[in-house]
Coordinates of C-alpha atoms in Angstrom, one line a residue:
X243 CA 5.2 15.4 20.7
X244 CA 3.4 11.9 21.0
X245 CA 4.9 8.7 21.5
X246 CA 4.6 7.6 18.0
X247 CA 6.3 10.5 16.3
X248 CA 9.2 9.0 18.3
X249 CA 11.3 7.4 16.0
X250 CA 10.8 2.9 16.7
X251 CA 14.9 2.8 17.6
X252 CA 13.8 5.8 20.3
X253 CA 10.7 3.8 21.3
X254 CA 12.7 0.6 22.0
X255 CA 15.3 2.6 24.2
X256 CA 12.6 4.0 26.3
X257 CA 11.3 0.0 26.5
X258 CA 14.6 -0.9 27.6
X259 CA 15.0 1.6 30.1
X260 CA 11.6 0.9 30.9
X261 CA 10.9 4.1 30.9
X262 CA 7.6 3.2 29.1
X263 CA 5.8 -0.2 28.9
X264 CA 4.1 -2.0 25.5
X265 CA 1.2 -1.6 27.4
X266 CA 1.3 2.4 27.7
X267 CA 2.2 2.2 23.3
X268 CA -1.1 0.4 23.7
X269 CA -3.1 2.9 25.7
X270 CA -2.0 5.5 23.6
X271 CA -3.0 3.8 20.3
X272 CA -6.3 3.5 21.5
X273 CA -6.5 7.1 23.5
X274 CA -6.0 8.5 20.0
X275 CA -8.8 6.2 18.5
X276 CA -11.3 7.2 20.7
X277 CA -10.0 11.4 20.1
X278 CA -9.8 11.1 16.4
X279 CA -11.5 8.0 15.2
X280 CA -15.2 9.7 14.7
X281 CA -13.7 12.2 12.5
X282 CA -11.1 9.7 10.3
X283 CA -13.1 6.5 10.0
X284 CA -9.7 4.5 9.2
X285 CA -10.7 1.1 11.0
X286 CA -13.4 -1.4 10.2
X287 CA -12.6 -3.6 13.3
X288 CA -10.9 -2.9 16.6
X289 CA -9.3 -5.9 18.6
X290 CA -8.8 -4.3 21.8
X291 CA -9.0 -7.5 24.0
X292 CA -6.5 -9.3 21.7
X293 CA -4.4 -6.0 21.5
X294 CA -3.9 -5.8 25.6
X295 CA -3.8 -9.4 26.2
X296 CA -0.4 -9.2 23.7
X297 CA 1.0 -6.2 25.7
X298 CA 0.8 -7.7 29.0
X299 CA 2.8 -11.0 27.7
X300 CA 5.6 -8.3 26.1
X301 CA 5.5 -6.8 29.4
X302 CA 6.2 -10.0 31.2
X303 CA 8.7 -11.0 28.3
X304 CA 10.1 -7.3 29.0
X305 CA 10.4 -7.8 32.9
X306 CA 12.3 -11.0 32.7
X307 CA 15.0 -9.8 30.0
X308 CA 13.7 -11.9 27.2
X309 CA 14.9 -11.8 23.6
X310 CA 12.9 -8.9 22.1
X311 CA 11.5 -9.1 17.9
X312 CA 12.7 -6.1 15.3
X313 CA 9.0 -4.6 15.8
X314 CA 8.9 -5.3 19.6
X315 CA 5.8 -3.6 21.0
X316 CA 4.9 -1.6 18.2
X317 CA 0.9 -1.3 17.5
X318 CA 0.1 -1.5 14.1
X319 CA -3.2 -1.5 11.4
X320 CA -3.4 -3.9 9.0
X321 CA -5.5 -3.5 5.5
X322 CA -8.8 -5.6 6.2
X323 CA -7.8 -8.2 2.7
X324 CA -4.6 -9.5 5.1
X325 CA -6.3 -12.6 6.8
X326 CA -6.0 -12.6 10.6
X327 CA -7.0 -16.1 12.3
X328 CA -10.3 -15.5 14.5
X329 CA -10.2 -11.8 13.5
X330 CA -12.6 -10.5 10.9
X331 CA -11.2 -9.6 7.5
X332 CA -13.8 -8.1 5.0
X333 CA -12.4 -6.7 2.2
X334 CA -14.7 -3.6 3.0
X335 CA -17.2 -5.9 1.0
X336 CA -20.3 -7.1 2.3
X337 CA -20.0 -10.7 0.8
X338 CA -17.4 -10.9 3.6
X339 CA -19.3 -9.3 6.1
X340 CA -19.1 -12.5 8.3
X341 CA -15.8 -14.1 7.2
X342 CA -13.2 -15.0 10.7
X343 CA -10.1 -16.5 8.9
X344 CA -9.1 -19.5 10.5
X345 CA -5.0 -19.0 9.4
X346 CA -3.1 -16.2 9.7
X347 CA -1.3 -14.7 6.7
X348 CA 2.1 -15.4 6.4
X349 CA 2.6 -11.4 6.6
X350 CA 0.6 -11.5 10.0
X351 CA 2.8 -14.6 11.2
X352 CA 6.1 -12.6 10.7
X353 CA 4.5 -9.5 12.4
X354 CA 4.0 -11.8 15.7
X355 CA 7.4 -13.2 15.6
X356 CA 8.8 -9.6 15.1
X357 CA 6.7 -9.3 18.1
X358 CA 4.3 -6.6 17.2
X359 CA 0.8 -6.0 18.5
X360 CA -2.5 -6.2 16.1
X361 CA -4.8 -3.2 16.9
X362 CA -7.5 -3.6 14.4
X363 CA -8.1 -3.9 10.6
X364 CA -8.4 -1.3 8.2
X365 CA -11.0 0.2 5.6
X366 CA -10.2 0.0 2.3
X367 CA -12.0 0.3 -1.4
X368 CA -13.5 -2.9 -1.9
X369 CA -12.0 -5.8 -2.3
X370 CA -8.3 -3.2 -3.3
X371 CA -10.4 -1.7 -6.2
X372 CA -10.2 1.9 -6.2
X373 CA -8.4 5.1 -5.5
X374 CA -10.7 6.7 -2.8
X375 CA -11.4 4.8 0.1
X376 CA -14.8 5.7 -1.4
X377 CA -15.5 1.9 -2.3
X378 CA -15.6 0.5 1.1
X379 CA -18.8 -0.9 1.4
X380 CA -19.6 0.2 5.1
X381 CA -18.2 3.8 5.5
X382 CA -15.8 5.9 3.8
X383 CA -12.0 7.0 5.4
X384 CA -11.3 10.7 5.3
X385 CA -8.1 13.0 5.1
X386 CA -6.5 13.8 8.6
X387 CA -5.2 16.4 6.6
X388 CA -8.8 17.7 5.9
X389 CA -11.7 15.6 6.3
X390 CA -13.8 17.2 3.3
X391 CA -10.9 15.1 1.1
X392 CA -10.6 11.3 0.5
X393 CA -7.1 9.6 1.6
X394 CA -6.4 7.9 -1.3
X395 CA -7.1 4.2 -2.1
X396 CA -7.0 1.6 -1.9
X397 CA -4.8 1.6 1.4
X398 CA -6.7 4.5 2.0
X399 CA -7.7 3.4 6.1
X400 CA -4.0 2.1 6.2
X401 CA -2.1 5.9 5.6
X402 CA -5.1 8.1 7.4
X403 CA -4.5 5.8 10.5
X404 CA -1.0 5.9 10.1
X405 CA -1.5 10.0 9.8
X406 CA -3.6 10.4 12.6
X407 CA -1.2 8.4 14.7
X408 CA -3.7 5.9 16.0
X409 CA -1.1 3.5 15.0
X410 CA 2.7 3.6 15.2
X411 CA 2.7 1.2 11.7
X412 CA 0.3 0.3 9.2
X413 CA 0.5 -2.6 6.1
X414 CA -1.6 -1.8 3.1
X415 CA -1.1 -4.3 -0.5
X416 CA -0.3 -2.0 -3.6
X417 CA -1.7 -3.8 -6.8
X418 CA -1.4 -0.3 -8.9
X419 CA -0.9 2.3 -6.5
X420 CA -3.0 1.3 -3.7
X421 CA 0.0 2.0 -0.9
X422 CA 1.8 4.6 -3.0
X423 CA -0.9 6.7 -3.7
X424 CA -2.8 7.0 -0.5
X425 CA 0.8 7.6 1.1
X426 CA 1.3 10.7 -0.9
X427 CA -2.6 12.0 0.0
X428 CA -1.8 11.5 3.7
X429 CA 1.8 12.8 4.1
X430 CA 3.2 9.3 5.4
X431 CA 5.7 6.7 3.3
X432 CA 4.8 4.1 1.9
X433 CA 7.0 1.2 0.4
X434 CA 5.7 -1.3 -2.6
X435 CA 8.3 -4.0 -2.5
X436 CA 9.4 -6.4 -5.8
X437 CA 6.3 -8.4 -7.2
X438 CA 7.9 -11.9 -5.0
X439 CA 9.7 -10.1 -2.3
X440 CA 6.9 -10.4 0.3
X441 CA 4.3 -13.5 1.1
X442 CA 0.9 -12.7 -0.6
X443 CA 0.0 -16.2 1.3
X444 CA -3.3 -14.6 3.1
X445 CA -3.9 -11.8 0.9
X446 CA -7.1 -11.9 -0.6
X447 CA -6.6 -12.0 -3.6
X448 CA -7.4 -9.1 -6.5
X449 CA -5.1 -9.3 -9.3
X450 CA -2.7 -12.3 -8.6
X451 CA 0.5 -10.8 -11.2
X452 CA 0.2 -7.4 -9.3
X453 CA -0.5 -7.7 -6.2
X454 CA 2.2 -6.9 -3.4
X455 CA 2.2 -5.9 0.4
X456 CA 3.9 -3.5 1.8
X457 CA 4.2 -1.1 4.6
X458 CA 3.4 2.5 5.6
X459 CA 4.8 4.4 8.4
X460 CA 6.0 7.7 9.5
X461 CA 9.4 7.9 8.3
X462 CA 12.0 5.5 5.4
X463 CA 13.5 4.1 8.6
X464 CA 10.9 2.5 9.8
X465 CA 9.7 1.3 6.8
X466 CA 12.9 -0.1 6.6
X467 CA 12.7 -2.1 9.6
X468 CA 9.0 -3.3 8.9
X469 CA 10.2 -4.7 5.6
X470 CA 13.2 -6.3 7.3
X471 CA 10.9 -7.9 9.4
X472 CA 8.2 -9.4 6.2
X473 CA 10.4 -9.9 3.7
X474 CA 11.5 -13.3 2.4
X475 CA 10.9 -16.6 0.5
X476 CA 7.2 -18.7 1.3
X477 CA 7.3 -21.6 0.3
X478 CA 3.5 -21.4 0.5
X479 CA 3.5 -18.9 -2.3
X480 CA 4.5 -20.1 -5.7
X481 CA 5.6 -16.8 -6.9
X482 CA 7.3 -16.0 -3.6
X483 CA 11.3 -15.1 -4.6
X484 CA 14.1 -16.9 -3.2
X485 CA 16.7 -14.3 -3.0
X486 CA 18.8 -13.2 -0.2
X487 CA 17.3 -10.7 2.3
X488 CA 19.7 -7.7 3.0
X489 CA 20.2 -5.8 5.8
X490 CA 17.7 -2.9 4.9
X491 CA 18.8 -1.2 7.9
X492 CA 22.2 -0.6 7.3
X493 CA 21.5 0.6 3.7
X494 CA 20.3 4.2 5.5
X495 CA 23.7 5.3 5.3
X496 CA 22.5 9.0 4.3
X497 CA 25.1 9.0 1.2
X498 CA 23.9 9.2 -2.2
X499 CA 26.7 11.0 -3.7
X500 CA 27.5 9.5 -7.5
X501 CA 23.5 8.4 -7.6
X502 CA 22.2 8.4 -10.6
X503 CA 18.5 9.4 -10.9
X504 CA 16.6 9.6 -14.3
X505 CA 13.6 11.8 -14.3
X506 CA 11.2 10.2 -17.2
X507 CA 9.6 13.3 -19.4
X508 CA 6.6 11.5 -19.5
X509 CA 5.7 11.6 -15.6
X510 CA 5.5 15.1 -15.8
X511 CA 2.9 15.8 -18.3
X512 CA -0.6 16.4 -19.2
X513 CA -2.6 16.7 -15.8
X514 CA 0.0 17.0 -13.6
X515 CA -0.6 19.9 -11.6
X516 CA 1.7 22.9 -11.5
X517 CA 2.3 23.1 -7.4
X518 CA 3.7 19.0 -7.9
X519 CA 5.5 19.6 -10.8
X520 CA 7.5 22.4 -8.5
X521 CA 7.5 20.2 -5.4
X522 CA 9.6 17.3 -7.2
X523 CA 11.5 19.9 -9.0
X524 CA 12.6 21.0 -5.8
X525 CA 13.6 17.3 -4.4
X526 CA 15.6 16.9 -7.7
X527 CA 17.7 19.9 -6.4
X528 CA 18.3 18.3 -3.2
X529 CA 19.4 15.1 -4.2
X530 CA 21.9 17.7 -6.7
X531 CA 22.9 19.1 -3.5
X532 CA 23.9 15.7 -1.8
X533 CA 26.0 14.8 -4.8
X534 CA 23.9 12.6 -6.9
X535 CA 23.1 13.4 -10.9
X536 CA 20.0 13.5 -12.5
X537 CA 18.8 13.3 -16.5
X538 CA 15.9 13.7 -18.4
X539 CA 15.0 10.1 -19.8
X540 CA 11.9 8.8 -21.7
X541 CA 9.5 5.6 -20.8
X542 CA 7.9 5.3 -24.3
X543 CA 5.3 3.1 -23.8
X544 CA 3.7 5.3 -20.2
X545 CA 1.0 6.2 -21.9
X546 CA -0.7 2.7 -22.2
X547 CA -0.1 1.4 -18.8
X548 CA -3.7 2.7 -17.7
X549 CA -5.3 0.8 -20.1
X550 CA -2.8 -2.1 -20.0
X551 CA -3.4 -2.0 -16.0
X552 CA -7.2 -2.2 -16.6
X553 CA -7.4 -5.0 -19.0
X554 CA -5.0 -7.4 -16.9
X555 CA -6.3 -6.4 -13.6
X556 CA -9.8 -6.8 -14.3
X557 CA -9.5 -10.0 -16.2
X558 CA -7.5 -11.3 -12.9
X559 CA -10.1 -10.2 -10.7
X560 CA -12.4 -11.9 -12.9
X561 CA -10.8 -15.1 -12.2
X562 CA -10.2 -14.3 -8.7
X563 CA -13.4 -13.7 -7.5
X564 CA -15.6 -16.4 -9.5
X565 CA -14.7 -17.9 -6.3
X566 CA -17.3 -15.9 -4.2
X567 CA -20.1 -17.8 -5.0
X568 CA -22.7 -18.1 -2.1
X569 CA -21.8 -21.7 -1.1
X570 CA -18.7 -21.7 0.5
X571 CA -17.2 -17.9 1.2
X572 CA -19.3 -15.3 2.9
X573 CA -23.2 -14.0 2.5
X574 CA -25.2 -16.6 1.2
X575 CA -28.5 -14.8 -0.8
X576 CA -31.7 -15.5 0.9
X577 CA -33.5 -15.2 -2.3
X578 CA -32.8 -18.4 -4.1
X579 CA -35.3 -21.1 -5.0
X580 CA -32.1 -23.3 -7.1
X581 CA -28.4 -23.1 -7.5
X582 CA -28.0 -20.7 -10.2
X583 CA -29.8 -18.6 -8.1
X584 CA -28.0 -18.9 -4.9
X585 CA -25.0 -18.4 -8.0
X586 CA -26.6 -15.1 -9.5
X587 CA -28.6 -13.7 -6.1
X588 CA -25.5 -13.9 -3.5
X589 CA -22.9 -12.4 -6.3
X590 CA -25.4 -8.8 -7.2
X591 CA -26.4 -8.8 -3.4
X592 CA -22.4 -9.0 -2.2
X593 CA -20.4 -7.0 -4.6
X594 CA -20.5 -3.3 -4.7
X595 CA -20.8 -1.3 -8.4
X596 CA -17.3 -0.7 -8.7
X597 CA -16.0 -4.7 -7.7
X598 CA -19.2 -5.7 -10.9
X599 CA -17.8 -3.2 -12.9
X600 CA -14.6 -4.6 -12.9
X601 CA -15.2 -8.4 -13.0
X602 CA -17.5 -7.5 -16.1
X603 CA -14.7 -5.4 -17.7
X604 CA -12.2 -8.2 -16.8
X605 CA -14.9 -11.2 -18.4
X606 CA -15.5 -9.8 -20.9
X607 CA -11.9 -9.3 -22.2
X608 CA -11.2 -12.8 -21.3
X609 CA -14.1 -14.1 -23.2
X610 CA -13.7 -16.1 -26.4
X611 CA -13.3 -14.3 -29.8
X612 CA -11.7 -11.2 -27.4
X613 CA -9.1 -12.7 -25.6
X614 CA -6.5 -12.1 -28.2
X615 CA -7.7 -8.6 -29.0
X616 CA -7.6 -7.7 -25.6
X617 CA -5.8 -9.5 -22.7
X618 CA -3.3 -11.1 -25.4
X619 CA -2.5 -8.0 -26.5
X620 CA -2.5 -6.5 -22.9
X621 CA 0.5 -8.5 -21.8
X622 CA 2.2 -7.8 -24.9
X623 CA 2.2 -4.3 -23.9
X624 CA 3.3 -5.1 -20.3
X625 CA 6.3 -6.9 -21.8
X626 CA 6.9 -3.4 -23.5
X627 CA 6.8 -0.7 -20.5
X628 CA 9.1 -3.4 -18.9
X629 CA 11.4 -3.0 -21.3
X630 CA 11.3 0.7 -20.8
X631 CA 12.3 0.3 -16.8
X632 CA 15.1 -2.4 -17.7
X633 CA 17.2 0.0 -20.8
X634 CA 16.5 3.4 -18.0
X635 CA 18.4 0.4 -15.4
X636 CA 21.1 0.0 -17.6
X637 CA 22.3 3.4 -17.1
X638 CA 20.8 4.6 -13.9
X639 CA 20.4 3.7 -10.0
X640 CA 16.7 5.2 -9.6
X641 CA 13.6 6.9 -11.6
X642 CA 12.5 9.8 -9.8
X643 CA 8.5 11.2 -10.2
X644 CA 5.6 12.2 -8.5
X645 CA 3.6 9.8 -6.8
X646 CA 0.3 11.1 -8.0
X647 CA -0.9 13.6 -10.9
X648 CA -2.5 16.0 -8.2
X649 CA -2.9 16.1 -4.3
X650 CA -6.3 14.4 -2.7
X651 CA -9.8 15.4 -4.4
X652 CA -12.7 16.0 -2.5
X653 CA -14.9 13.1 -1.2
X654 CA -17.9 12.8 -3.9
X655 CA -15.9 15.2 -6.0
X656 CA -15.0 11.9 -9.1
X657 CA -17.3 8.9 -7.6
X658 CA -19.3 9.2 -10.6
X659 CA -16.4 9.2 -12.8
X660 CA -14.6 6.2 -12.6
X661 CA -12.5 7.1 -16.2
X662 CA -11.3 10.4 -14.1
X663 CA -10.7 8.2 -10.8
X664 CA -8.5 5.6 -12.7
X665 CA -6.1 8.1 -14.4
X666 CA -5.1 9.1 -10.6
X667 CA -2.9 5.8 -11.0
X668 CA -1.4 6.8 -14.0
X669 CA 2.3 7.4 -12.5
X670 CA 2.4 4.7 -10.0
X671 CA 0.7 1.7 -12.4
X672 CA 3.9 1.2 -14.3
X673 CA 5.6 0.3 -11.8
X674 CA 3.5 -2.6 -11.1
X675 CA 3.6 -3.8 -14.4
X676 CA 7.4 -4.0 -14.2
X677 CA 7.3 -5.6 -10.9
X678 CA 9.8 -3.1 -9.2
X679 CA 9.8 -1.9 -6.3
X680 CA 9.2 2.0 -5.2
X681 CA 8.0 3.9 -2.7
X682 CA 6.5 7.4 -2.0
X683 CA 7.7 9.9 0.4
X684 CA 6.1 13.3 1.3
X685 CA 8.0 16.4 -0.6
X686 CA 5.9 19.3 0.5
X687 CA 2.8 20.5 1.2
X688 CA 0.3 22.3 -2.0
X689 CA -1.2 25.4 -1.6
X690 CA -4.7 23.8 -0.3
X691 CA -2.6 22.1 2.6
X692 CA -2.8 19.3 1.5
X693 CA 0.7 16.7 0.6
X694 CA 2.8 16.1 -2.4
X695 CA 4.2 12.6 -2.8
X696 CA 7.6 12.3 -4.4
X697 CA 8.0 8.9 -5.9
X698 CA 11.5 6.9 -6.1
X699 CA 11.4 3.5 -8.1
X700 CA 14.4 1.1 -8.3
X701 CA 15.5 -1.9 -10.3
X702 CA 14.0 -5.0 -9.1
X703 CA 15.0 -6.5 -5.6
X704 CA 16.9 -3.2 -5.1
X705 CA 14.5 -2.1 -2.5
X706 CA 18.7 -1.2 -0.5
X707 CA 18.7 2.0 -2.6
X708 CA 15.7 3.1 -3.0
X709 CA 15.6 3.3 0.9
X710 CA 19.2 4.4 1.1
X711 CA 18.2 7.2 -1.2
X712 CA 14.5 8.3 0.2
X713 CA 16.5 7.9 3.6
X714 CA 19.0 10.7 2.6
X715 CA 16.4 12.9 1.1
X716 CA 14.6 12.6 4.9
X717 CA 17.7 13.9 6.8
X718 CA 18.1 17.0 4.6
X719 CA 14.3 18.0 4.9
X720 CA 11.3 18.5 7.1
X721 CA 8.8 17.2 5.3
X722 CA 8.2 13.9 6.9
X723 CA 7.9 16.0 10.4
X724 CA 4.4 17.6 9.3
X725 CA 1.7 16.4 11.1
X726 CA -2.4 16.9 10.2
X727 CA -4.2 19.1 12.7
X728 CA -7.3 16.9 14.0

């Protein structure tokens, strides 16, 4: 058993007894990077020097008895769109190939004061668009489960490090699945807060109305305590919520007795594979067995969230990245005699095919004589699958699903397919829409050894039970305790 299959409240004993140092969590973070890294491709920068220099101040702070932070020592990954001052963040795009942030993300600030340590920045689809890890401009992530298979995206580097155990934590930003989904392919949880609940102040942005960061880790406890520690009003983002933080910690009580869980009809459909469809079947008689009920229920409008999702997203990113221009963010085209061509040269040179894809989906719906066909008509819908979540709410404490249709595909197996790739998202994109919060725990393993995500979605700023719950669910099954073989 390695140190980070320790649970964190086991870690910070053995720093208190000093029976380990920060330091040694260090060493072994980076031990297991050099044995595993070749073969999982989960980081796009190391920041080894940074990393020890922190350790040896937590030591000293250690030694003298100091006031330790909720995430004391702990080495974590962070998703390479979370800005880091003086430490590269690229999107996994080449038109930020040679971008150092000179701020720190509000996320990244909360990590320090919760006393953490930074050990590098994760791969990721480019610029959060994709479900593959396939999109990263510079090299693709693989499965630790099996490195023929992708890990899911766009978090993808996030979970697989997370998996491999080259860090103890990882943060990923879910803006239609991207933490929930690559959770599921990789066996680890991962928790997408309520749209306001965390800072997206240093976020790069993809689509503004969606986006949300949020952690992955081993187990629901610790994702508990990394949300306690990022959680909470910014006044430097305007859609930053100001409600009352609560103690997400004490919420793991283990008792879900009188729960109410509805199970929507339409998560379980067309092209979700038999093996899951048993897997989650299986959870729902757990939760039975702890005391809590469960009905069938129906989300009417499911079925156009994928095109909903597409429409708004890509129009935002549309928006969002007009910014990335050549002149004052990242690779500047060589090729350019005037402006327009610095404009036209540095944009087809930077982006990758799925990032111009999108932004000419997401223009073109936005453009005049469309608009109200399309993205008018888009948030109309939205309004509509919201609905859905909030009349389920009136009556129930949860939604209970699977995370993701099928387990992980093979690598190269839908890159040409992007229709195919996009209806991976299809259970975990509603939930964006609505804003809620959810989060995806592993409920087995399919037939090809690969994981089963079971998802659990609560109303918004409930993120208390839908911890307490996924927390229960833990301590009456092994499934968290499986570990890829590298």
């Amino acid at each position: 058993m390695g140190l980070f299959d320790s649970k964190l409240s086991e870690i910070h004993n053995r720093l208190h007894a000093r029976d380990i140092s920060v330091t040694d969590l260090v060493d072994a973070s980076f031990a297991r990077i050099a044995e595993v890294e070749e073969r999982v491709k989960a980081f796009l920068t190391l920041d080894e020097e940074g990393a020890r220099r922190t350790a040896a101040e937590l030591d000293k702070q250690l030694a003298a008895g100091g006031e330790r932070g909720l995430l004391f020592g702990l080495p974590a990954g962070l998703k390479d769109n979370i800005v880091t001052e003086g430490l590269r963040t690229t999107c996994a795009s080449r038109f930020l190939g040679n971008y150092d942030p000179i701020y720190d993300a509000t996320v990244v600030r909360k990590l320090k004061d919760a006393q953490s340590v930074t050990i590098g920045k994760l791969n990721m689809d480019e610029f959060a668009m994709g479900g593959s890890n396939e999109n990263s401009a510079f090299h693709a992530t693989r499965n630790p489960w099996n490195a023929d298979y992708v890990p899911g995206g766009s978090s993808g580097g996030s979970a697989a490090a997370v998996a491999a155990g080259e860090v103890y934590f990882a943060l990923g930003s879910d803006t239609g699945g991207s933490i929930r989904q690559p959770a599921a392919y990789c066996g680890v949880v991962g928790l997408k807060p309520t749209y306001g609940l965390v800072s997206r102040f240093g976020l790069v942005a993809f689509a503004s109305s969606l986006d949300q960061i949020g952690p992955l880790t081993k187990n629901v406890e610790d994702a508990a305590y990394v949300l306690q520690a990022i959680a909470g009003h910014d006044e430097r983002d305007s859609t930053s919520a100001q409600v009352r933080i609560p103690d997400y910690i004490s919420a793991l009580t283990g008792d879900v007795k009188g729960l109410r869980i509805a199970v929507p009809k339409e998560y379980f459909g067309e092209g979700v594979s038999s093996e899951v469809k048993s897997a989650v079947q299986a959870s729902l008689k757990v939760f039975e067995s702890l005391g809590a009920t469960w009905e069938e229920v129906s989300l009417p409008h499911t079925e156009y969230a994928v095109a909903t999702y597409y429409l708004l997203a890509s129009s935002e990113a549309s928006s969002n990245l007009a910014r990335y221009d050549g002149v004052r963010y990242g690779v500047r085209s060589s090729d350019a005699d005037n402006l327009l061509d610095v404009y036209l040269n540095s944009r087809s040179e930077g982006f990758g095919p799925e990032v111009k894809r999108r932004i000419m989906l997401g223009t073109y719906a936005l453009s005049s004589g469309y608009y109200d066909a399309y993205y008018l008509k888009a948030q109309k819908v939205r309004t509509l699958i919201k609905r859905d979540f909030d009349q389920v709410f009136e009556n129930y404490d949860l939604i209970l699903s699977p995370t993701a249709p099928t387990t992980a595909f093979k690598l190269g197996e839908q890159v040409d397919d992007p229709l195919t790739m996009y209806l991976n998202d299809i259970l975990t994109i509603p939930v964006n829409l609505a804003g809620i919060p959810a989060i995806s725990i592993p409920c087995g393993l399919a037939s090809n050894g690969l994981p089963i995500g079971l998802q659990l979605m609560g109303r918004a700023f409930d993120e208390s039970t839908v911890l307490r719950a996924a927390h229960a669910f833990e301590q009456h099954t092994d499934h968290h305790k499986l570990r890829p073989q590298l």
